[in-house]
XYZ file of C-alpha atoms in Angstrom:
728
model
C -46.868 70.722 -263.793
C -46.234 69.798 -267.398
C -45.562 72.471 -269.965
C -48.599 73.429 -272.105
C -46.612 72.249 -275.104
C -46.837 68.638 -273.919
C -50.385 68.623 -272.574
C -51.909 67.647 -275.956
C -49.814 64.447 -275.876
C -51.452 63.185 -272.663
C -54.459 61.642 -274.493
C -52.044 59.697 -276.689
C -50.171 58.267 -273.678
C -53.336 57.375 -271.775
C -55.023 55.839 -274.785
C -51.968 53.749 -275.625
C -51.794 52.399 -272.092
C -55.497 51.583 -271.951
C -55.371 49.630 -275.198
C -52.431 47.456 -274.193
C -54.676 44.988 -272.340
C -56.584 44.049 -275.521
C -53.937 44.741 -278.143
C -53.962 41.086 -279.253
C -57.705 41.067 -280.038
C -59.107 40.940 -283.553
C -55.741 40.960 -285.333
C -57.263 39.571 -288.514
C -59.973 42.178 -289.083
C -60.185 42.855 -292.813
C -59.039 46.293 -293.843
C -61.899 46.352 -296.352
C -64.280 47.052 -293.428
C -62.510 50.307 -292.611
C -63.004 53.754 -294.085
C -60.315 54.467 -296.658
C -58.457 57.496 -297.993
C -57.122 58.005 -301.484
C -54.959 61.137 -301.475
C -52.109 60.491 -299.065
C -49.787 58.293 -301.148
C -51.914 57.507 -304.258
C -52.557 54.091 -302.641
C -55.930 53.212 -301.147
C -55.332 53.013 -297.402
C -57.165 52.876 -294.123
C -56.510 55.915 -291.891
C -54.328 53.787 -289.612
C -51.994 53.028 -292.553
C -51.457 56.594 -293.780
C -47.899 57.961 -293.313
C -49.186 61.189 -291.831
C -52.341 62.864 -290.595
C -55.535 62.913 -292.632
C -58.842 64.660 -292.205
C -61.760 63.396 -294.286
C -64.819 65.633 -294.451
C -67.612 63.463 -295.805
C -70.837 64.405 -297.527
C -72.830 64.373 -294.281
C -70.430 66.835 -292.635
C -70.364 69.089 -295.694
C -74.150 69.258 -295.670
C -74.259 69.825 -291.904
C -72.051 72.910 -292.114
C -74.498 74.634 -294.451
C -71.420 76.250 -295.995
C -71.674 78.008 -299.351
C -67.888 78.017 -299.881
C -65.124 75.461 -299.432
C -62.928 77.523 -297.021
C -65.771 77.561 -294.496
C -65.916 73.756 -294.642
C -62.158 73.617 -294.001
C -62.699 75.164 -290.562
C -63.413 71.547 -289.528
C -59.762 70.633 -290.200
C -57.540 70.851 -287.103
C -54.736 73.349 -287.596
C -56.342 74.995 -290.649
C -56.486 78.799 -290.473
C -59.041 80.611 -292.623
C -58.455 84.282 -293.395
C -60.198 86.858 -295.570
C -58.692 89.759 -297.490
C -62.221 90.839 -298.383
C -65.533 89.219 -299.216
C -64.247 87.753 -302.489
C -60.802 86.573 -301.376
C -60.435 83.848 -298.762
C -57.229 82.072 -297.829
C -56.758 78.669 -296.213
C -53.369 78.163 -294.533
C -52.366 75.088 -292.567
C -50.700 76.236 -289.326
C -50.852 79.823 -290.544
C -48.108 82.063 -291.982
C -49.030 84.991 -294.236
C -52.598 86.288 -294.166
C -52.640 87.577 -297.734
C -51.445 84.510 -299.665
C -51.990 80.762 -299.371
C -48.667 79.999 -300.987
C -47.915 76.628 -299.433
C -51.010 74.429 -299.902
C -51.606 72.240 -302.934
C -55.319 72.183 -303.788
C -56.723 69.531 -306.127
C -60.175 69.025 -307.598
C -60.470 65.371 -308.617
C -56.679 65.303 -308.888
C -56.433 68.501 -310.989
C -54.393 71.285 -309.424
C -56.190 74.619 -309.066
C -53.120 76.214 -307.476
C -52.454 79.163 -309.790
C -49.009 79.059 -311.445
C -48.616 82.814 -311.827
C -49.551 84.118 -308.384
C -49.108 81.070 -306.105
C -52.597 81.188 -304.671
C -56.034 79.606 -304.943
C -59.145 81.539 -305.942
C -61.627 79.742 -303.746
C -64.572 81.782 -305.019
C -63.837 80.914 -308.630
C -63.498 77.121 -308.613
C -66.093 75.809 -311.126
C -67.427 73.137 -308.769
C -70.590 73.504 -306.697
C -70.503 72.562 -303.021
C -73.563 70.410 -303.767
C -71.426 68.234 -306.084
C -68.692 67.477 -303.526
C -68.655 63.913 -302.196
C -65.778 64.386 -299.764
C -62.736 66.506 -299.038
C -59.506 64.775 -298.057
C -56.900 66.926 -296.348
C -53.373 65.645 -295.792
C -52.173 67.699 -292.834
C -48.458 68.062 -293.354
C -45.875 68.218 -296.133
C -46.670 65.979 -299.104
C -44.321 67.120 -301.850
C -43.289 63.466 -302.078
C -46.701 62.675 -303.590
C -47.791 65.840 -305.390
C -44.636 67.834 -306.003
C -43.521 71.315 -305.036
C -46.197 73.554 -303.541
C -47.577 70.715 -301.392
C -45.221 72.130 -298.773
C -47.572 72.260 -295.788
C -50.450 70.100 -296.942
C -52.761 68.881 -299.691
C -56.493 69.451 -300.084
C -58.173 67.060 -302.522
C -61.800 67.889 -303.339
C -63.548 64.831 -304.722
C -66.731 65.099 -306.792
C -69.731 62.845 -306.373
C -69.629 60.270 -309.154
C -72.465 60.470 -311.698
C -73.913 57.056 -310.827
C -74.739 58.490 -307.377
C -76.424 61.623 -308.724
C -78.904 60.507 -311.363
C -82.225 62.286 -311.726
C -82.967 65.985 -311.390
C -81.977 68.263 -308.547
C -82.962 71.921 -308.160
C -81.957 74.183 -305.282
C -82.398 77.850 -304.406
C -80.796 79.652 -301.452
C -81.547 83.166 -300.226
C -80.546 85.114 -297.154
C -79.238 88.353 -295.749
C -75.982 89.957 -296.937
C -77.281 89.647 -300.478
C -77.114 85.842 -300.625
C -78.789 84.556 -303.815
C -77.663 81.096 -304.963
C -79.111 78.812 -307.612
C -78.142 75.216 -308.390
C -79.452 72.616 -310.797
C -78.193 69.231 -311.938
C -79.357 66.498 -314.258
C -78.004 62.979 -314.269
C -78.352 60.944 -317.423
C -77.125 57.819 -319.190
C -76.109 57.259 -322.804
C -74.426 54.224 -324.312
C -71.836 52.954 -321.851
C -71.658 56.304 -320.050
C -73.164 57.854 -316.963
C -72.983 61.632 -316.657
C -74.132 64.624 -314.620
C -74.566 68.180 -315.865
C -74.553 70.861 -313.160
C -75.138 74.578 -313.467
C -74.995 77.011 -310.581
C -74.853 80.679 -309.727
C -73.759 82.452 -306.588
C -74.128 86.029 -305.414
C -73.615 88.049 -302.220
C -72.588 91.538 -301.104
C -69.532 90.651 -299.004
C -68.713 92.663 -295.906
C -71.043 95.531 -295.059
C -68.642 98.292 -294.064
C -65.036 99.025 -293.267
C -63.730 100.052 -289.850
C -64.606 103.704 -290.656
C -68.229 102.826 -291.358
C -67.967 103.294 -295.129
C -69.601 100.898 -297.584
C -67.285 98.056 -298.554
C -67.357 97.160 -302.257
C -66.499 93.473 -302.130
C -69.536 91.669 -303.485
C -69.351 88.853 -306.016
C -71.379 87.230 -308.740
C -70.552 84.022 -310.584
C -72.108 81.469 -312.903
C -70.615 78.076 -313.700
C -71.281 74.832 -315.518
C -69.733 71.426 -314.863
C -70.150 68.218 -316.896
C -68.790 65.018 -315.351
C -69.009 61.486 -316.680
C -67.733 57.925 -316.541
C -67.515 55.720 -319.634
C -66.993 51.964 -319.485
C -64.647 51.081 -322.338
C -64.350 47.374 -321.504
C -64.542 45.022 -318.547
C -61.196 46.366 -317.341
C -61.031 49.894 -318.728
C -62.884 53.056 -317.756
C -62.593 56.675 -318.806
C -63.594 59.490 -316.457
C -64.052 62.887 -318.061
C -64.930 66.333 -316.844
C -65.417 69.752 -318.412
C -66.181 73.032 -316.732
C -66.423 76.779 -317.214
C -67.024 79.722 -314.934
C -67.553 83.441 -315.410
C -68.184 86.129 -312.856
C -67.266 89.489 -311.380
C -65.665 90.324 -308.039
C -66.080 93.845 -306.747
C -62.813 95.421 -305.738
C -61.914 98.968 -304.812
C -59.169 100.679 -306.735
C -56.006 99.256 -305.191
C -53.561 101.508 -306.984
C -51.081 102.947 -304.451
C -51.339 106.731 -304.729
C -48.021 108.471 -304.165
C -49.468 111.884 -303.266
C -52.707 111.328 -301.390
C -55.059 114.311 -300.943
C -54.699 116.149 -297.651
C -56.134 119.663 -298.124
C -59.184 120.059 -300.357
C -58.499 123.786 -300.711
C -56.256 122.719 -303.576
C -57.761 121.633 -306.895
C -55.551 118.526 -307.056
C -56.590 117.346 -303.580
C -60.266 118.026 -304.252
C -60.289 116.101 -307.533
C -58.354 113.207 -306.003
C -60.779 113.022 -303.057
C -63.671 112.663 -305.506
C -61.905 110.083 -307.673
C -63.573 106.727 -306.927
C -62.462 104.452 -309.762
C -62.870 100.756 -308.964
C -60.866 97.837 -310.213
C -63.532 95.125 -310.330
C -62.190 91.792 -311.507
C -63.814 89.813 -314.291
C -62.972 86.159 -313.716
C -63.209 83.389 -316.295
C -62.101 79.775 -315.907
C -62.189 76.854 -318.337
C -60.929 73.296 -317.988
C -61.097 69.835 -319.545
C -59.907 66.651 -317.838
C -59.555 62.969 -318.804
C -58.633 60.039 -316.566
C -58.136 56.576 -318.092
C -57.870 53.486 -315.871
C -56.879 50.012 -317.000
C -56.975 47.107 -314.535
C -54.405 44.857 -316.182
C -54.954 42.295 -313.423
C -56.463 42.231 -309.917
C -53.072 43.373 -308.599
C -51.956 45.754 -311.349
C -53.544 49.027 -312.505
C -52.291 51.518 -315.083
C -53.678 55.076 -315.161
C -53.175 58.091 -317.412
C -54.556 61.484 -316.460
C -54.393 64.687 -318.460
C -56.026 68.075 -318.237
C -55.901 71.586 -319.637
C -57.113 74.696 -317.855
C -57.147 78.418 -318.510
C -57.792 81.222 -316.014
C -58.399 84.894 -316.731
C -58.458 87.682 -314.156
C -59.199 90.963 -315.949
C -59.087 94.251 -314.070
C -58.757 97.725 -315.573
C -59.527 101.222 -314.397
C -58.464 104.862 -314.702
C -55.839 105.860 -312.158
C -55.027 109.403 -311.056
C -52.002 110.710 -309.184
C -49.591 113.597 -308.960
C -47.688 114.329 -312.192
C -44.486 113.567 -310.259
C -45.087 109.815 -310.679
C -43.737 110.329 -314.213
C -40.774 112.375 -312.975
C -37.307 111.102 -314.003
C -36.040 112.396 -310.648
C -38.485 110.200 -308.759
C -37.462 107.162 -310.813
C -33.816 107.839 -309.940
C -34.759 107.916 -306.251
C -36.743 104.671 -306.646
C -33.766 102.969 -308.268
C -31.585 104.120 -305.372
C -33.996 102.432 -302.935
C -37.749 101.938 -303.000
C -38.001 103.220 -299.432
C -37.281 106.774 -300.610
C -40.466 107.250 -302.671
C -42.437 105.836 -299.733
C -40.901 108.494 -297.471
C -41.678 111.156 -300.048
C -45.274 109.993 -299.851
C -45.350 111.373 -296.284
C -43.701 114.599 -297.382
C -46.271 115.223 -300.088
C -49.135 114.713 -297.637
C -47.917 117.723 -295.592
C -48.344 115.855 -292.343
C -46.903 117.863 -289.428
C -43.170 118.372 -289.635
C -43.111 116.301 -292.810
C -44.302 119.460 -294.508
C -40.831 120.932 -294.098
C -38.899 119.540 -297.096
C -35.540 120.244 -295.438
C -36.518 118.270 -292.336
C -37.875 115.446 -294.456
C -34.804 115.327 -296.675
C -32.504 115.172 -293.669
C -34.677 112.388 -292.255
C -34.167 110.477 -295.478
C -30.405 110.857 -295.179
C -30.029 110.188 -291.454
C -32.514 107.351 -291.053
C -32.822 105.743 -294.461
C -29.317 106.309 -295.803
C -30.169 108.429 -298.823
C -26.892 109.546 -300.464
C -26.598 113.310 -299.791
C -25.953 113.997 -303.465
C -29.523 112.858 -304.196
C -31.098 115.458 -301.886
C -31.652 117.916 -304.762
C -33.846 115.283 -306.413
C -36.079 115.238 -303.329
C -36.387 119.029 -303.452
C -37.220 118.844 -307.150
C -39.988 116.263 -306.661
C -41.544 118.175 -303.761
C -41.445 121.429 -305.736
C -42.968 119.825 -308.821
C -45.883 118.461 -306.813
C -46.412 121.783 -305.017
C -46.613 123.546 -308.379
C -49.180 121.052 -309.651
C -51.584 121.188 -306.692
C -53.540 124.109 -308.158
C -54.270 122.064 -311.262
C -55.603 118.697 -312.321
C -53.906 115.397 -311.454
C -52.359 113.155 -314.064
C -54.791 110.379 -315.094
C -54.326 107.342 -317.321
C -55.820 103.948 -318.145
C -54.134 100.935 -316.602
C -54.864 97.278 -316.104
C -53.700 94.313 -314.073
C -55.021 91.713 -316.517
C -53.587 88.260 -316.002
C -54.095 85.078 -318.010
C -52.766 81.737 -316.770
C -52.734 78.425 -318.629
C -51.704 74.929 -317.558
C -51.371 71.601 -319.379
C -50.419 68.383 -317.598
C -50.194 64.697 -318.405
C -49.455 62.025 -315.807
C -48.965 58.265 -315.865
C -49.309 56.130 -312.749
C -48.624 52.418 -312.223
C -49.954 50.622 -309.118
C -48.815 47.061 -308.365
C -49.272 44.509 -305.598
C -45.877 42.812 -305.792
C -46.565 40.354 -302.979
C -49.037 39.862 -300.147
C -46.937 42.155 -297.964
C -45.495 44.478 -300.595
C -47.108 47.004 -302.931
C -45.943 50.059 -304.824
C -47.099 52.968 -306.922
C -44.815 54.913 -309.234
C -45.069 57.180 -312.236
C -44.273 60.556 -313.688
C -45.765 63.700 -315.150
C -44.993 66.586 -317.461
C -46.523 70.017 -316.929
C -46.464 73.292 -318.821
C -47.425 76.558 -317.099
C -47.824 79.970 -318.677
C -48.690 83.403 -317.290
C -49.325 86.408 -319.482
C -49.702 90.025 -318.368
C -48.336 93.203 -319.936
C -48.479 94.945 -316.550
C -47.255 92.251 -314.152
C -44.801 90.385 -316.390
C -44.151 92.731 -319.286
C -45.498 90.007 -321.566
C -45.384 86.227 -321.110
C -43.530 83.873 -318.759
C -43.656 80.093 -319.090
C -42.286 77.085 -317.257
C -41.921 73.325 -317.739
C -41.925 70.857 -314.858
C -41.101 67.159 -314.971
C -41.772 64.768 -312.085
C -40.899 61.185 -311.174
C -42.476 59.734 -308.042
C -42.614 56.427 -306.249
C -43.969 54.906 -303.028
C -43.234 51.521 -301.505
C -45.292 49.962 -298.718
C -43.927 46.871 -296.941
C -45.331 44.723 -294.109
C -42.500 42.688 -292.559
C -44.852 41.577 -289.760
C -48.580 41.875 -289.050
C -47.773 44.528 -286.442
C -45.431 46.585 -288.604
C -45.914 48.666 -291.733
C -42.984 50.489 -293.334
C -43.338 53.188 -295.963
C -40.804 54.959 -298.169
C -41.395 57.428 -300.965
C -39.644 60.080 -303.013
C -40.407 62.731 -305.598
C -37.787 63.939 -308.067
C -38.804 67.174 -309.740
C -37.099 69.285 -312.363
C -38.431 72.838 -312.645
C -36.955 74.883 -315.492
C -37.227 78.128 -313.501
C -36.307 76.767 -310.047
C -34.044 73.783 -310.710
C -33.977 70.201 -309.458
C -35.298 68.962 -306.123
C -35.654 65.612 -304.372
C -38.248 65.188 -301.630
C -38.149 61.970 -299.537
C -40.411 60.549 -296.841
C -40.045 57.547 -294.544
C -42.578 56.270 -292.044
C -43.130 53.373 -289.685
C -46.393 52.135 -288.166
C -46.776 49.814 -285.192
C -50.235 48.246 -285.007
C -51.710 47.732 -281.561
C -54.713 46.313 -283.412
C -55.525 46.279 -287.135
C -57.382 49.563 -286.769
C -55.080 51.157 -284.183
C -51.557 52.244 -285.013
C -48.735 54.358 -283.692
C -46.748 56.157 -286.370
C -43.486 58.020 -286.790
C -42.876 60.043 -289.938
C -39.993 62.064 -291.314
C -40.364 64.001 -294.552
C -38.787 66.785 -296.551
C -40.632 69.112 -298.892
C -40.062 72.126 -301.108
C -42.004 75.038 -302.553
C -40.859 76.594 -305.802
C -41.051 80.384 -306.167
C -43.977 81.256 -308.376
C -43.599 83.280 -311.553
C -44.738 86.479 -309.860
C -42.156 86.251 -307.061
C -39.214 85.344 -309.267
C -39.988 86.746 -312.713
C -42.181 89.824 -312.257
C -41.590 92.778 -314.541
C -44.236 95.042 -313.059
C -44.918 98.618 -314.068
C -47.841 100.698 -315.313
C -48.083 101.764 -318.931
C -49.528 105.267 -319.276
C -52.257 104.706 -321.864
C -54.541 107.650 -322.677
C -52.554 109.919 -320.359
C -54.033 113.297 -319.441
C -52.972 116.080 -317.099
C -49.934 118.337 -316.595
C -47.208 115.786 -317.399
C -44.039 117.173 -318.917
C -41.343 115.031 -320.465
C -41.457 111.263 -319.950
C -44.643 109.185 -319.667
C -42.723 106.384 -317.945
C -44.116 105.444 -314.525
C -41.472 105.779 -311.827
C -41.771 102.315 -310.227
C -40.543 99.129 -311.884
C -40.734 95.976 -309.772
C -38.536 93.216 -311.143
C -38.281 89.719 -309.754
C -34.751 88.720 -308.783
C -34.842 85.610 -310.982
C -32.580 83.672 -308.593
C -34.852 82.883 -305.654
C -34.256 79.467 -304.122
C -36.910 76.935 -303.264
C -38.332 77.028 -299.767
C -37.362 73.885 -297.865
C -39.171 72.129 -295.059
C -38.205 69.357 -292.698
C -41.023 67.706 -290.801
C -41.090 65.277 -287.882
C -44.328 63.679 -286.754
C -45.455 61.104 -284.216
C -49.037 60.100 -283.784
C -51.804 57.647 -283.131
C -54.801 56.707 -285.274
C -57.522 54.440 -284.004
C -60.927 53.248 -285.125
C -63.201 51.566 -282.573
C -65.537 49.658 -284.862
C -68.135 48.732 -282.236
C -68.330 52.297 -280.930
C -68.208 54.075 -284.271
C -65.360 56.140 -282.810
C -62.282 57.331 -284.707
C -59.421 59.245 -283.094
C -56.313 60.823 -284.542
C -53.609 62.484 -282.455
C -50.562 64.138 -283.942
C -47.443 65.724 -282.500
C -45.229 67.667 -284.895
C -42.027 69.633 -285.252
C -41.671 71.458 -288.578
C -39.047 73.887 -289.843
C -39.254 75.944 -293.041
C -36.082 77.599 -294.305
C -35.437 79.988 -297.181
C -38.978 81.323 -296.894
C -40.214 84.051 -299.229
C -42.405 86.175 -296.971
C -42.198 89.740 -298.230
C -45.290 91.664 -299.407
C -45.304 91.827 -303.193
C -46.228 95.435 -303.968
C -44.967 97.529 -306.848
C -43.616 100.166 -304.441
C -42.120 97.556 -302.114
C -41.052 94.545 -304.160
C -38.065 92.905 -302.484
C -38.658 89.117 -302.337
C -35.803 87.110 -300.832
C -35.131 83.810 -299.063
C -34.241 85.304 -295.689
C -37.213 84.148 -293.590
C -37.592 81.153 -291.312
C -40.508 79.564 -289.435
C -40.783 76.759 -286.927
C -44.017 75.078 -285.808
C -44.246 72.767 -282.793
C -47.366 71.386 -281.218
C -50.130 68.820 -281.360
C -53.521 68.216 -282.965
C -56.453 65.995 -282.158
C -59.587 65.053 -284.049
C -62.355 62.808 -282.734
C -65.356 61.595 -284.719
C -67.918 59.596 -282.773
C -71.201 58.105 -283.955
C -72.591 58.165 -280.454
C -75.924 56.629 -281.435
C -77.665 55.903 -284.717
C -79.055 59.432 -284.528
C -76.154 61.380 -282.994
C -72.706 62.164 -284.272
C -70.117 64.186 -282.349
C -66.960 65.651 -283.826
C -64.186 67.517 -281.996
C -60.957 69.054 -283.263
C -58.220 70.942 -281.466
C -54.816 72.283 -282.488
C -52.089 73.802 -280.353
C -49.356 75.485 -282.410
C -46.273 77.018 -280.849
C -44.460 78.987 -283.536
C -41.411 81.074 -284.266
C -41.304 83.284 -287.359
C -38.553 85.718 -288.262
C -40.874 87.710 -290.524
C -43.738 89.454 -288.740
C -46.054 88.771 -291.681
C -45.730 85.027 -291.020
C -46.912 85.537 -287.441
C -50.276 86.943 -288.430
C -52.431 83.938 -289.228
C -51.107 81.455 -286.691
C -53.444 80.863 -283.757
C -51.867 79.044 -280.837
C -55.220 77.491 -279.928
C -57.963 76.677 -282.390
C -60.602 74.034 -282.912
C -64.198 73.069 -283.502
C -66.999 71.103 -281.851
C -69.920 69.697 -283.823
C -73.100 67.834 -282.924
C -75.128 66.289 -285.751
C -78.563 64.868 -284.953
C -81.221 62.980 -286.935
C -84.604 63.576 -285.346
C -87.857 61.696 -285.917
C -89.933 62.960 -288.790
C -86.969 63.216 -291.185
C -85.537 66.285 -289.466
C -81.779 66.831 -289.332
C -79.948 69.383 -287.246
C -76.366 70.449 -286.614
C -74.687 72.736 -284.126
C -71.021 73.643 -284.737
C -68.669 75.868 -282.766
C -65.489 77.283 -284.327
C -62.828 79.126 -282.348
C -59.321 80.552 -282.708
C -57.536 82.798 -280.227
C -55.429 84.752 -282.730
C -56.072 85.310 -286.437
C -54.114 88.376 -287.502
C -54.238 89.550 -283.872
C -58.006 89.020 -283.755
C -60.064 86.485 -281.866
C -62.529 84.415 -283.862
C -65.503 82.559 -282.405
C -68.646 81.564 -284.231
C -71.611 79.294 -283.612
C -73.290 77.760 -286.671
C -76.598 75.933 -286.644
C -78.657 74.245 -289.325
C -82.033 72.541 -289.293
C -83.474 70.699 -292.285
C -86.745 68.890 -292.975
C -87.393 66.384 -295.744
C -90.840 66.077 -297.325
C -91.492 62.979 -299.441
C -93.712 64.031 -302.341
C -93.871 60.749 -304.269
C -91.962 57.494 -304.209
C -89.268 59.077 -306.398
C -89.310 62.730 -305.386
C -88.793 64.785 -302.242
C -88.350 68.356 -301.068
C -85.719 69.506 -298.553
C -86.044 72.781 -296.648
C -83.064 73.981 -294.593
C -82.305 77.047 -292.482
C -78.665 77.925 -291.731
C -77.786 80.501 -289.074
C -74.301 81.715 -288.198
C -73.667 83.882 -285.135
C -70.349 85.554 -284.300
C -69.558 85.283 -280.593
C -66.799 87.891 -280.847
C -66.935 91.509 -282.001
C -63.754 91.567 -284.104
C -63.312 92.309 -287.792
C -62.836 89.063 -289.720
C -59.034 88.806 -290.177
C -58.721 92.546 -290.908
C -60.352 95.498 -289.081
C -62.129 96.650 -292.247
C -63.905 93.306 -292.716
C -66.998 94.245 -290.724
C -70.592 93.047 -290.773
C -73.332 95.291 -289.421
C -74.907 92.311 -287.685
C -73.334 89.337 -285.968
C -75.935 87.063 -287.551
C -76.013 85.595 -291.013
C -78.861 83.390 -292.117
C -80.086 81.838 -295.336
C -82.888 79.486 -296.303
C -82.516 76.715 -298.903
C -85.182 74.792 -300.770
C -84.087 71.716 -302.725
C -86.279 69.573 -304.967
C -85.163 66.098 -306.085
C -87.040 64.018 -308.640
């Protein structure tokens, strides 16, 4: 019996054998008849020519999901793991790793990176682009630093907007449902001079998860409003200018996430009683602004020059009044923190008076024997415990703090695409980028960075059955140094639309500013309470400043085939990936020790099948098997060994559309996930130029687990919402 690791390869072997008998047929089929992808190498390619694995989620699929947010659409991507910190913070990780951060995926919107430079993450809820304006989502499943630079370590998601010429007229949509869902969308397409444009405005609101695992209300609702203006201007017969502007503002509910050193444990004391009643929240006000220009000049039918530039600014503003024991301003506690941040965490248990921890002598000896506290520092422990005990009959220390963060990015890129010969083409270019992050709390001011890139890809056909690809990205990062990321690939074509591929690539991820350059402490503004002496908070988390880049080596073999007569496309991938020098530690002020000591290895296979079974029926299946090794337990949390989806889309008589989609994963942060989504929509033609669409979306959880975390709980397994859309 074959090992489960190799079972996913059986379809590839059988399919290859079955096609051998007609491999010589139709060798001259024009590639222009095939679906194409744009994001893999910056060259327009058919799926069978891509040096890697691609998933393209088209407009029909996006609509069929009924999804209100992009991460839910990405559940259709094999190997993609979707996790939630709370109702406002989703993470998409390819093949998994850490549940709290999506540090290793480059995310683009029309070629503009929305990967935050300061915190190495993507705020999916705050992207100023409506789902209704998305034409397609292209996902390169695997490392693609060679094309898009560091941070495309495990994959690239490119979200492509519907061009304005395809969205003229007026479109109004309202969506309402349970869990506080209230969405509004409106767009107007218009023409002026040599330009076509679309103005979209939208708002989104919901209440997030209902309760935590203790049954308490969960404050994780969100509200946002956004505007997006997109246009194309024809400058001449050969030149066009695409432009886009957008802004977003909103608020994300978030409970106070300050880590209290001395949590309340006995409300007979004034301190504990006041702390138990203290319910300050740290809601986040989010604002985003961007402007983007993309100039294209077709110098000849075989030569195109492009220049793209954009500027964007993100603000995440969060401030509240924190309260804690006066000992957090104790010089003795700071000395203990400087000796090792584990010691204040142990003192946290002591101050809670939990069992034998209430005996300071026992606790102090535990610190020495287990955690290695130098014995000469034991008097400091006694002093901190005594100071807190003396303060418990009084008020806590309270002060105003914030975790405000502002991030800015400017980038300009030039790209040159040339068909050098019938069997040889290339794309090459370079870019300059400036990133800045500013926060008095997280960085002690401002940190900036400059990145320069040079990239190139060469595609060569020595024979009609062979396609060879080579590419490289040279990147100089002022904070992280120089890196070179290569990729080589070879395709053997069984038919023009059926190829076997072998790919080797290397990729890097640069430490973000937060990991490497944090200078994180809390300033005691408007301090009140029984604080004597210093007003300096005990914890100071400083980035090491010398973190290395994470490095990945990837090996892939696969098959991609498109059966034109059947409307059937198949992609099968086998992979072996290793990531070294990983930065996997939790980044908390009381436990800030990032290093490059972690390692992960992913081995397995993925399959995706898309079949237009009839003119009315479309079937889509995905499956991923991932066998993984991770030295850091945090990188084991969001990797499901088995995951996938099954979708059936149907067009019924009477202009009725329906979809039924199953999503499943056997292990997401040690929790099973299974959900069945259904959507039914009816179109009513009002006039020759106007129509009304009504759609009902229903999602039903087949499991009874919290979503990613135990506190992410809904009171009902069902979510439903009704949409009404008017086009005229």
